[in-house]
Short mmCIF file of C-alpha atoms in Angstrom, two decimals:
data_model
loop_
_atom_site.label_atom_id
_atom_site.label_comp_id
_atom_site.label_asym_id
_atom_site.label_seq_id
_atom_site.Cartn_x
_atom_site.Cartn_y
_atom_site.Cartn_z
CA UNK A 27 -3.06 1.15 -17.75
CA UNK A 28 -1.70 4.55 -18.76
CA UNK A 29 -1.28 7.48 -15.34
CA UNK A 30 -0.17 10.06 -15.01
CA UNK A 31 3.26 10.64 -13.00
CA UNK A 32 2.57 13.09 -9.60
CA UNK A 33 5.55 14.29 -9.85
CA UNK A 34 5.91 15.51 -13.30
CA UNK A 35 2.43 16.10 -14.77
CA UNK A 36 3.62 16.58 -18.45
CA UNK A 37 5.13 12.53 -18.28
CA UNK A 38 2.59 9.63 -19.26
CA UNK A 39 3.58 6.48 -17.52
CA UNK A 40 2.65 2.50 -18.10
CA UNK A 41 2.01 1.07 -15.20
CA UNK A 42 0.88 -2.70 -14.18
CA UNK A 43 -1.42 -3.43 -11.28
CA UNK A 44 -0.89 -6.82 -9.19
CA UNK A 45 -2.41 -8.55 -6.54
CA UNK A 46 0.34 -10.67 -5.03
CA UNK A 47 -1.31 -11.39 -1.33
CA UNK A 48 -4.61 -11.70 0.05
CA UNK A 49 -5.98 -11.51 3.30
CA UNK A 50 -4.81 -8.53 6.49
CA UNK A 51 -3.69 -9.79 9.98
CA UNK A 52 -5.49 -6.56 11.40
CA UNK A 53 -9.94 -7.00 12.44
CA UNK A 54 -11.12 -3.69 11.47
CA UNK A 55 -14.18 -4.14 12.06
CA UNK A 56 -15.66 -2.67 8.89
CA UNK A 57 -13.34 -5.30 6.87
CA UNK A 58 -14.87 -8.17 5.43
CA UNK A 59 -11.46 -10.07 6.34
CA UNK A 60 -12.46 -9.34 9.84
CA UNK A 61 -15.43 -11.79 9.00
CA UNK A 62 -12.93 -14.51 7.70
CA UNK A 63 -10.94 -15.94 10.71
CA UNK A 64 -10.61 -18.93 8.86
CA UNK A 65 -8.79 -16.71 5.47
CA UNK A 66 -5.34 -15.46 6.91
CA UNK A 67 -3.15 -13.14 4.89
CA UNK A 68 -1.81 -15.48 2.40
CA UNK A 69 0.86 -14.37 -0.64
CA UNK A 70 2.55 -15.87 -3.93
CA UNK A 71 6.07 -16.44 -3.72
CA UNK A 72 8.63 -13.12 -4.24
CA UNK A 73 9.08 -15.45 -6.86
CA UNK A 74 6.30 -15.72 -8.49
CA UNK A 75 5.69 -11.71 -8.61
CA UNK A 76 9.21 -11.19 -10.07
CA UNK A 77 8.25 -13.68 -12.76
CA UNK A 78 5.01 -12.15 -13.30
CA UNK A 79 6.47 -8.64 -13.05
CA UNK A 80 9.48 -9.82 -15.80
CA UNK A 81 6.52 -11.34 -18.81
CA UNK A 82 4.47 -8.03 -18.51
CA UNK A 83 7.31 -6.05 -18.92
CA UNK A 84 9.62 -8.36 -21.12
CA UNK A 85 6.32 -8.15 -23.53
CA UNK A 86 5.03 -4.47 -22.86
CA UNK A 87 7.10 -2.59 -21.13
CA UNK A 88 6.20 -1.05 -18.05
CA UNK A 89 7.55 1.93 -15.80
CA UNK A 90 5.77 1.23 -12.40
CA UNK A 91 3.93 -1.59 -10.66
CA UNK A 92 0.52 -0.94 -8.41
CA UNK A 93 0.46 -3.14 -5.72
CA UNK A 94 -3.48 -3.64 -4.74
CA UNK A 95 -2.98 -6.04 -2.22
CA UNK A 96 -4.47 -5.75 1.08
CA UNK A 97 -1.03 -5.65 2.84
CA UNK A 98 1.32 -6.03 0.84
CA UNK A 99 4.38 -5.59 3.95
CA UNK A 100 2.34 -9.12 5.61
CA UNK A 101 5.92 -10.68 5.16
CA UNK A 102 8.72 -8.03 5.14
CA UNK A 103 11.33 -10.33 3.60
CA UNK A 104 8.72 -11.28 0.96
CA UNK A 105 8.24 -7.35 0.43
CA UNK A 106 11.73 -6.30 0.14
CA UNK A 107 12.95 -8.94 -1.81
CA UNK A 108 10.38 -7.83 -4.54
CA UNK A 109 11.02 -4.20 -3.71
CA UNK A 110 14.95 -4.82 -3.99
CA UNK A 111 14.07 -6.67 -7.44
CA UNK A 112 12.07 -3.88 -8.98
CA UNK A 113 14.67 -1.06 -7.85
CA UNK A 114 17.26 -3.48 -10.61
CA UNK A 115 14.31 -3.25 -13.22
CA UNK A 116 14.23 0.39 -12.64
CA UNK A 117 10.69 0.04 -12.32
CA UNK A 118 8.80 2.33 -9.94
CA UNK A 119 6.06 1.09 -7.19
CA UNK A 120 2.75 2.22 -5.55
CA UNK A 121 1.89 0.61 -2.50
CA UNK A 122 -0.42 0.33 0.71
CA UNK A 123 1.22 0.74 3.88
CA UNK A 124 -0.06 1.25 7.33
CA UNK A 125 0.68 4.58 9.00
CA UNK A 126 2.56 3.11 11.88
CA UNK A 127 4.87 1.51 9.55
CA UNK A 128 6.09 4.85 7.64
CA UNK A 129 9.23 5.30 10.15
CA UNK A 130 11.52 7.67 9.29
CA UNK A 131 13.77 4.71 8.21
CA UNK A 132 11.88 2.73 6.62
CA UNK A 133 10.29 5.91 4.40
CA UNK A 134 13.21 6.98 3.24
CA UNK A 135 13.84 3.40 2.41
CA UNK A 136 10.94 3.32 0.31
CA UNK A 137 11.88 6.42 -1.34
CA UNK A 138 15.21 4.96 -2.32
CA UNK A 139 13.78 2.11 -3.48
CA UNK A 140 11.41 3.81 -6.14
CA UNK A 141 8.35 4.31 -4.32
CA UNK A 142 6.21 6.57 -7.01
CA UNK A 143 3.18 6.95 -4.24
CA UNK A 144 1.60 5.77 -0.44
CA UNK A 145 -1.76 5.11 0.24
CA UNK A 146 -2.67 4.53 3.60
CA UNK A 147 -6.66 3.86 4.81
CA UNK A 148 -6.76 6.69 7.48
CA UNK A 149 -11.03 5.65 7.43
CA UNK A 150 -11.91 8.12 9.92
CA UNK A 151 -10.18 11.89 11.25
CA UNK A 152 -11.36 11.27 15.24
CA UNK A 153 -9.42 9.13 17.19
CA UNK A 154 -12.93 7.93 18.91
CA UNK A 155 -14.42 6.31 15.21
CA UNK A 156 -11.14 5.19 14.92
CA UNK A 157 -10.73 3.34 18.36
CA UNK A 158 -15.12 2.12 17.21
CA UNK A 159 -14.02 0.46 14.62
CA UNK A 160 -10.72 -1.11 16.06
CA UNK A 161 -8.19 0.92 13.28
CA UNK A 162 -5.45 0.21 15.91
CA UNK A 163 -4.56 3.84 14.64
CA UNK A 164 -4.56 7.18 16.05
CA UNK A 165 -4.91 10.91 14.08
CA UNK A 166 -1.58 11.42 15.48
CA UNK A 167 -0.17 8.12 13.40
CA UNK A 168 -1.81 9.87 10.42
CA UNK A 169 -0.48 13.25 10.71
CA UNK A 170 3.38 11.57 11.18
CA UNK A 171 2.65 9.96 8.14
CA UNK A 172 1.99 12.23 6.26
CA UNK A 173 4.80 14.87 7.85
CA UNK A 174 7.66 11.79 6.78
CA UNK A 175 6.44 10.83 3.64
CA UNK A 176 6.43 14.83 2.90
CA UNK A 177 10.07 14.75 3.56
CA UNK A 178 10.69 11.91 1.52
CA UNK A 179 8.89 13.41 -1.31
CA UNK A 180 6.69 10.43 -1.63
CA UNK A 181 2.94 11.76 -2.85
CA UNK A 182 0.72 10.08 -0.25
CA UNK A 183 -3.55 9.51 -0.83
CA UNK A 184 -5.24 8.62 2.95
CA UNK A 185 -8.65 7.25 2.26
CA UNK A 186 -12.01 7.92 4.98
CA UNK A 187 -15.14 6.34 5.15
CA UNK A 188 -18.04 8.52 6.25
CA UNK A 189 -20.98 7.46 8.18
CA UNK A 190 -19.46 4.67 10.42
CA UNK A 191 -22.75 3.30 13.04
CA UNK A 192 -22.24 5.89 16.05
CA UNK A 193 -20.35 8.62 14.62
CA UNK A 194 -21.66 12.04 14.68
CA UNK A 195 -21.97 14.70 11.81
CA UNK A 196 -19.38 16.54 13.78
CA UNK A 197 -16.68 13.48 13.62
CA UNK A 198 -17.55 13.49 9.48
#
């Protein structure tokens, strides 16, 4: 899949999208893993992903992996050990992260490591939808987000769902 870089428009980039976990430990309740008790977050093996990562690129190669995984930081050590690998490989991430995990620290971390972009489901801009539909986020966790991975130079996307049951035109 050919992007385009968001930091230098005029570059083309390869990059390679992988699922390497399923499942979220959070119950939004708009999630259908909310609905799946019985389907915990679930991952391959750092292992695994580093081989995976290693053919595509060995055979075509690539300068950033998308990680489309639900929650990709469900097992930190898992996460950094693949992060850690790909910063060696010189090869550039995008990732989901929740907004309560961009710390200073561990932002900057990211940064170091190669992180090419954030996304982060923000789903709603009111703190009341948010609380609705159990988010276990606030506006405010949103805004720092956004503030540290603007220092960090990271481009960030925050997606929102309009029309929740309850919420008013005024909270879209």
């Amino acid at each position: 899949v050919r992007g385009t870089n968001t930091k230098n428009s005029q570059a083309s980039h390869i990059f390679y999208y992988l699922m390497s976990s399923r499942g979220c430990p959070f119950s939004c309740s708009f999630c259908f893993h909310s609905r799946k008790p019985k389907a915990p977050w679930r991952s391959h093996s750092a292992e695994w992903v580093m081989d995976q990562v290693d053919f595509i690129n060995n055979r075509h190669p690539i300068d950033g992996i998308g990680f489309w995984d639900d929650y990709f930081f469900g097992s930190k050590k898992r996460s950094i050990q693949i992060i850690e690998f790909l910063k060696k490989r010189g090869i550039g991430f995008l990732c989901e992260v929740r907004a309560k995990e961009l710390t200073d620290d561990f932002t900057a971390w990211l940064a170091e490591m190669g992180c090419l972009q954030i996304f982060v489901g923000a789903e709603s801009g009111t703190d009341r939808v948010l609380e609705l539909v159990n988010k276990q986020s606030t506006v405010a966790d949103y805004l720092a987000a956004a503030e540290t991975t603007s220092k960090y130079g990271i481009p960030t996307r925050f997606s929102f769902i309009y029309g929740f049951p309850g919420e008013t035109i005024e909270e879209m």
